[in-house]
Amino acid sequence: MTSSYKPIIVAIDGYSSCGKSTIAKSLAKFAGYTYVDTGAMYRATALYAIRNGWLHQDGINSQALQEHIHEINICFQPCPEGQGQNTYLNGENVEQEIRTLEVANGASKVSSLGFVRQEMVRQQQQMGEKKGIVMDGRDIGTVVFPQAELKLFLTASAEVRARRRYLELQAKGEDCNFNDVLSNVMERDYRDTHRTESPLRKADDAIEIDNSNLTPEKQDEIVKQLFLQKVL
Ligand code: DC
């Protein structure tokens, strides 16, 4: 897709289950920009480690992963059906496989390793070389693109995020308990904000949007206005 707007970098960071990818995809579509889901890159790295037997419930063979880290190449392609995009790991479409709970837990582990972050950040910076990109994650405005022209930091209360996640799981027919979902959201927040390597934090120049009480439509409108103020 080509854009009629001047190409800038939009960095969207925030807590898990905050709706980052929804807003990032919507803005990328509006702007005619490329969308990059950096969480999918950590998930694909975890999948690579699982498949090679280096990552399992009891731990991780970080030495083996480090030796092979440069063999991991991740890219994105639009879905042929025109809805969203697929994640490719060394040329293979792994979009479905990286969305499982096992891979999500693995991604949380590999994303705390410095050498993994270094390689992912290198690939992400390459993807943004020509700008015209909307990238979401935890460290985009602070580490990957500290020079991004527009930085957003999304928040919502833990209860609101847990409620959204709970309804999503129920809609998928999964048996779950609200208090367990809430504990999981709070645990992930703690891990994301307390890890040594690139902990989640708001960049000083990021605009914070608390969407606890915003409809998706209202949030979309706010974000598009902020974008237009930068590009027009
Ligand atoms: O957003 P997500 O659930 O797909 O992210 C998967 C994992 O990767 C999660 O544990 C957070 C981590 N992550 C990260 O550390 N840095 C990023 N830029 C994106 C995701």
Tab-separated table of N, CA, C and O in Angstrom, residues 15-84:
chain	number	residue	atom	x	y	z
A	15	TYR	N	0.926	-1.830	28.117
A	15	TYR	CA	0.741	-3.101	28.829
A	15	TYR	C	0.077	-4.137	27.930
A	15	TYR	O	-0.492	-3.802	26.892
A	16	SER	N	0.114	-5.393	28.374
A	16	SER	CA	-0.545	-6.445	27.598
A	16	SER	C	-2.068	-6.259	27.677
A	16	SER	O	-2.574	-5.686	28.652
A	17	SER	N	-2.759	-6.745	26.651
A	17	SER	CA	-4.230	-6.668	26.565
A	17	SER	C	-4.777	-5.243	26.660
A	17	SER	O	-5.829	-5.000	27.247
A	18	CYS	N	-4.020	-4.303	26.110
A	18	CYS	CA	-4.451	-2.896	26.118
A	18	CYS	C	-5.060	-2.489	24.792
A	18	CYS	O	-5.411	-1.325	24.608
A	19	GLY	N	-5.080	-3.407	23.844
A	19	GLY	CA	-5.613	-3.082	22.524
A	19	GLY	C	-4.588	-2.398	21.626
A	19	GLY	O	-4.965	-1.679	20.692
A	20	LYS	N	-3.291	-2.599	21.894
A	20	LYS	CA	-2.250	-1.940	21.071
A	20	LYS	C	-2.348	-2.357	19.608
A	20	LYS	O	-2.279	-1.535	18.715
A	21	SER	N	-2.505	-3.682	19.379
A	21	SER	CA	-2.466	-4.132	17.989
A	21	SER	C	-3.693	-3.649	17.225
A	21	SER	O	-3.597	-3.306	16.044
A	22	THR	N	-4.845	-3.577	17.892
A	22	THR	CA	-6.062	-3.106	17.205
A	22	THR	C	-5.863	-1.673	16.726
A	22	THR	O	-6.140	-1.349	15.560
A	23	ILE	N	-5.362	-0.836	17.628
A	23	ILE	CA	-5.211	0.570	17.262
A	23	ILE	C	-4.074	0.737	16.237
A	23	ILE	O	-4.176	1.543	15.308
A	24	ALA	N	-3.007	-0.061	16.398
A	24	ALA	CA	-1.865	0.046	15.475
A	24	ALA	C	-2.284	-0.367	14.061
A	24	ALA	O	-1.948	0.298	13.078
A	25	LYS	N	-3.065	-1.466	13.958
A	25	LYS	CA	-3.515	-1.944	12.635
A	25	LYS	C	-4.427	-0.914	11.987
A	25	LYS	O	-4.334	-0.638	10.791
A	26	SER	N	-5.318	-0.370	12.807
A	26	SER	CA	-6.279	0.587	12.270
A	26	SER	C	-5.562	1.844	11.767
A	26	SER	O	-5.863	2.351	10.672
A	27	LEU	N	-4.577	2.323	12.527
A	27	LEU	CA	-3.845	3.522	12.104
A	27	LEU	C	-3.011	3.222	10.844
A	27	LEU	O	-2.965	4.040	9.921
A	28	ALA	N	-2.377	2.033	10.804
A	28	ALA	CA	-1.555	1.679	9.642
A	28	ALA	C	-2.422	1.648	8.378
A	28	ALA	O	-2.027	2.136	7.318
A	29	LYS	N	-3.624	1.110	8.511
A	29	LYS	CA	-4.534	1.031	7.363
A	29	LYS	C	-4.934	2.440	6.909
A	29	LYS	O	-4.900	2.767	5.724
A	30	PHE	N	-5.276	3.278	7.883
A	30	PHE	CA	-5.682	4.655	7.600
A	30	PHE	C	-4.551	5.421	6.901
A	30	PHE	O	-4.769	6.151	5.937
A	31	ALA	N	-3.320	5.226	7.401
A	31	ALA	CA	-2.183	6.002	6.897
A	31	ALA	C	-1.565	5.400	5.632
A	31	ALA	O	-0.789	6.061	4.955
A	32	GLY	N	-1.881	4.127	5.356
A	32	GLY	CA	-1.215	3.438	4.244
A	32	GLY	C	0.208	3.063	4.630
A	32	GLY	O	1.110	3.036	3.786
A	33	TYR	N	0.434	2.819	5.920
A	33	TYR	CA	1.753	2.465	6.442
A	33	TYR	C	1.850	0.951	6.653
A	33	TYR	O	0.846	0.239	6.663
A	34	THR	N	3.078	0.485	6.915
A	34	THR	CA	3.300	-0.920	7.265
A	34	THR	C	3.102	-1.075	8.770
A	34	THR	O	3.557	-0.237	9.553
A	35	TYR	N	2.450	-2.155	9.162
A	35	TYR	CA	2.266	-2.433	10.589
A	35	TYR	C	3.245	-3.526	11.012
A	35	TYR	O	3.364	-4.551	10.330
A	36	VAL	N	3.958	-3.332	12.114
A	36	VAL	CA	4.864	-4.370	12.629
A	36	VAL	C	4.495	-4.702	14.075
A	36	VAL	O	4.533	-3.845	14.961
A	37	ASP	N	4.155	-5.979	14.273
A	37	ASP	CA	3.778	-6.505	15.590
A	37	ASP	C	5.037	-7.128	16.200
A	37	ASP	O	5.400	-8.258	15.869
A	38	THR	N	5.729	-6.378	17.075
A	38	THR	CA	7.018	-6.894	17.577
A	38	THR	C	6.827	-8.051	18.565
A	38	THR	O	7.716	-8.879	18.719
A	39	GLY	N	5.635	-8.122	19.204
A	39	GLY	CA	5.352	-9.266	20.076
A	39	GLY	C	5.415	-10.560	19.274
A	39	GLY	O	5.917	-11.585	19.741
A	40	ALA	N	4.942	-10.504	18.025
A	40	ALA	CA	4.960	-11.692	17.151
A	40	ALA	C	6.395	-12.133	16.884
A	40	ALA	O	6.668	-13.321	16.702
A	41	MET	N	7.331	-11.188	16.880
A	41	MET	CA	8.740	-11.534	16.621
A	41	MET	C	9.329	-12.307	17.810
A	41	MET	O	10.073	-13.268	17.622
A	42	TYR	N	8.981	-11.877	19.037
A	42	TYR	CA	9.453	-12.626	20.219
A	42	TYR	C	8.764	-13.996	20.275
A	42	TYR	O	9.367	-14.997	20.678
A	43	ARG	N	7.507	-14.041	19.845
A	43	ARG	CA	6.788	-15.326	19.811
A	43	ARG	C	7.437	-16.272	18.794
A	43	ARG	O	7.603	-17.460	19.051
A	44	ALA	N	7.796	-15.742	17.612
A	44	ALA	CA	8.409	-16.585	16.573
A	44	ALA	C	9.774	-17.099	17.049
A	44	ALA	O	10.152	-18.243	16.765
A	45	THR	N	10.509	-16.267	17.776
A	45	THR	CA	11.810	-16.696	18.315
A	45	THR	C	11.604	-17.824	19.326
A	45	THR	O	12.355	-18.808	19.343
A	46	ALA	N	10.565	-17.686	20.162
A	46	ALA	CA	10.259	-18.739	21.137
A	46	ALA	C	9.902	-20.034	20.418
A	46	ALA	O	10.357	-21.117	20.788
A	47	LEU	N	9.125	-19.930	19.333
A	47	LEU	CA	8.735	-21.117	18.583
A	47	LEU	C	9.971	-21.818	18.005
A	47	LEU	O	10.085	-23.045	18.057
A	48	TYR	N	10.899	-21.032	17.494
A	48	TYR	CA	12.147	-21.586	16.938
A	48	TYR	C	12.889	-22.368	18.027
A	48	TYR	O	13.369	-23.478	17.791
A	49	ALA	N	12.956	-21.784	19.232
A	49	ALA	CA	13.664	-22.438	20.353
A	49	ALA	C	12.916	-23.704	20.796
A	49	ALA	O	13.533	-24.729	21.076
A	50	ILE	N	11.590	-23.649	20.826
A	50	ILE	CA	10.791	-24.829	21.230
A	50	ILE	C	11.023	-25.970	20.230
A	50	ILE	O	11.285	-27.100	20.601
A	51	ARG	N	10.939	-25.626	18.940
A	51	ARG	CA	11.086	-26.660	17.896
A	51	ARG	C	12.457	-27.333	17.952
A	51	ARG	O	12.597	-28.492	17.607
A	52	ASN	N	13.467	-26.571	18.370
A	52	ASN	CA	14.814	-27.144	18.446
A	52	ASN	C	15.084	-27.821	19.785
A	52	ASN	O	16.207	-28.297	20.017
A	53	GLY	N	14.087	-27.822	20.673
A	53	GLY	CA	14.250	-28.485	21.973
A	53	GLY	C	15.052	-27.668	22.977
A	53	GLY	O	15.553	-28.202	23.962
A	54	TRP	N	15.179	-26.358	22.751
A	54	TRP	CA	15.969	-25.526	23.671
A	54	TRP	C	15.099	-24.798	24.692
A	54	TRP	O	15.622	-24.136	25.582
A	55	LEU	N	13.791	-24.869	24.503
A	55	LEU	CA	12.896	-24.135	25.415
A	55	LEU	C	11.740	-25.045	25.791
A	55	LEU	O	11.021	-25.547	24.938
A	56	HIS	N	11.639	-25.312	27.096
A	56	HIS	CA	10.536	-26.136	27.589
A	56	HIS	C	10.140	-25.634	28.961
A	56	HIS	O	10.728	-24.666	29.461
A	57	GLN	N	9.196	-26.333	29.572
A	57	GLN	CA	8.655	-25.863	30.857
A	57	GLN	C	9.724	-25.672	31.931
A	57	GLN	O	9.646	-24.735	32.718
A	58	ASP	N	10.728	-26.572	31.936
A	58	ASP	CA	11.733	-26.503	33.016
A	58	ASP	C	12.786	-25.433	32.794
A	58	ASP	O	13.537	-25.112	33.695
A	59	GLY	N	12.909	-24.940	31.591
A	59	GLY	CA	13.937	-23.910	31.403
A	59	GLY	C	14.294	-23.683	29.960
A	59	GLY	O	13.596	-24.115	29.045
A	60	ILE	N	15.424	-23.007	29.788
A	60	ILE	CA	15.824	-22.621	28.441
A	60	ILE	C	17.328	-22.842	28.272
A	60	ILE	O	18.101	-22.563	29.195
A	61	ASN	N	17.711	-23.381	27.118
A	61	ASN	CA	19.126	-23.539	26.806
A	61	ASN	C	19.545	-22.265	26.067
A	61	ASN	O	19.522	-22.202	24.841
A	62	SER	N	19.904	-21.244	26.850
A	62	SER	CA	20.146	-19.943	26.221
A	62	SER	C	21.443	-19.955	25.405
A	62	SER	O	21.565	-19.206	24.436
A	63	GLN	N	22.377	-20.845	25.782
A	63	GLN	CA	23.634	-20.901	25.016
A	63	GLN	C	23.368	-21.357	23.571
A	63	GLN	O	23.855	-20.748	22.619
A	64	ALA	N	22.535	-22.421	23.439
A	64	ALA	CA	22.222	-22.917	22.093
A	64	ALA	C	21.474	-21.849	21.296
A	64	ALA	O	21.763	-21.609	20.112
A	65	LEU	N	20.534	-21.196	21.957
A	65	LEU	CA	19.759	-20.158	21.248
A	65	LEU	C	20.686	-19.026	20.809
A	65	LEU	O	20.574	-18.517	19.690
A	66	GLN	N	21.591	-18.656	21.682
A	66	GLN	CA	22.515	-17.555	21.344
A	66	GLN	C	23.383	-17.927	20.130
A	66	GLN	O	23.623	-17.100	19.253
A	67	GLU	N	23.832	-19.196	20.083
A	67	GLU	CA	24.681	-19.628	18.968
A	67	GLU	C	23.943	-19.560	17.626
A	67	GLU	O	24.553	-19.389	16.583
A	68	HIS	N	22.613	-19.732	17.683
A	68	HIS	CA	21.845	-19.787	16.430
A	68	HIS	C	20.983	-18.541	16.186
A	68	HIS	O	20.198	-18.522	15.245
A	69	ILE	N	21.129	-17.531	17.036
A	69	ILE	CA	20.203	-16.384	16.969
A	69	ILE	C	20.225	-15.694	15.599
A	69	ILE	O	19.205	-15.224	15.114
A	70	HIS	N	21.391	-15.702	14.937
A	70	HIS	CA	21.451	-15.001	13.644
A	70	HIS	C	20.835	-15.816	12.503
A	70	HIS	O	20.773	-15.362	11.364
A	71	GLU	N	20.392	-17.044	12.824
A	71	GLU	CA	19.714	-17.861	11.799
A	71	GLU	C	18.211	-17.597	11.793
A	71	GLU	O	17.465	-18.211	11.039
A	72	ILE	N	17.767	-16.726	12.708
A	72	ILE	CA	16.320	-16.455	12.810
A	72	ILE	C	15.990	-15.207	12.009
A	72	ILE	O	16.501	-14.126	12.286
A	73	ASN	N	15.134	-15.404	10.999
A	73	ASN	CA	14.718	-14.243	10.221
A	73	ASN	C	13.197	-14.150	10.242
A	73	ASN	O	12.511	-15.116	9.925
A	74	ILE	N	12.710	-12.996	10.646
A	74	ILE	CA	11.248	-12.842	10.775
A	74	ILE	C	10.763	-11.738	9.846
A	74	ILE	O	11.390	-10.679	9.746
A	75	CYS	N	9.677	-12.017	9.145
A	75	CYS	CA	9.082	-10.956	8.330
A	75	CYS	C	7.561	-11.106	8.321
A	75	CYS	O	7.025	-12.095	8.834
A	76	PHE	N	6.884	-10.121	7.776
A	76	PHE	CA	5.418	-10.099	7.757
A	76	PHE	C	4.929	-9.943	6.327
A	76	PHE	O	5.551	-9.248	5.539
A	77	GLN	N	3.812	-10.596	6.032
A	77	GLN	CA	3.184	-10.463	4.711
A	77	GLN	C	1.691	-10.277	4.920
A	77	GLN	O	1.128	-10.931	5.807
A	78	PRO	N	1.044	-9.442	4.111
A	78	PRO	CA	-0.402	-9.297	4.257
A	78	PRO	C	-1.094	-10.637	3.996
A	78	PRO	O	-0.634	-11.421	3.158
A	79	CYS	N	-2.193	-10.917	4.724
A	79	CYS	CA	-2.957	-12.148	4.489
A	79	CYS	C	-3.541	-12.100	3.091
A	79	CYS	O	-4.030	-11.046	2.675
A	80	PRO	N	-3.553	-13.225	2.370
A	80	PRO	CA	-4.131	-13.222	1.024
A	80	PRO	C	-5.607	-12.812	1.060
A	80	PRO	O	-6.110	-12.195	0.137
A	81	GLU	N	-6.298	-13.126	2.183
A	81	GLU	CA	-7.735	-12.780	2.286
A	81	GLU	C	-7.922	-11.282	2.542
A	81	GLU	O	-9.035	-10.800	2.635
A	82	GLY	N	-6.813	-10.574	2.729
A	82	GLY	CA	-6.903	-9.130	2.916
A	82	GLY	C	-7.192	-8.701	4.349
A	82	GLY	O	-7.386	-7.532	4.622
A	83	GLN	N	-7.214	-9.644	5.283
A	83	GLN	CA	-7.494	-9.322	6.687
A	83	GLN	C	-6.214	-9.457	7.503
A	83	GLN	O	-5.757	-10.566	7.752
A	84	GLY	N	-5.598	-8.353	7.902
A	84	GLY	CA	-4.412	-8.421	8.755
A	84	GLY	C	-3.192	-8.961	8.031
A	84	GLY	O	-3.069	-8.862	6.807
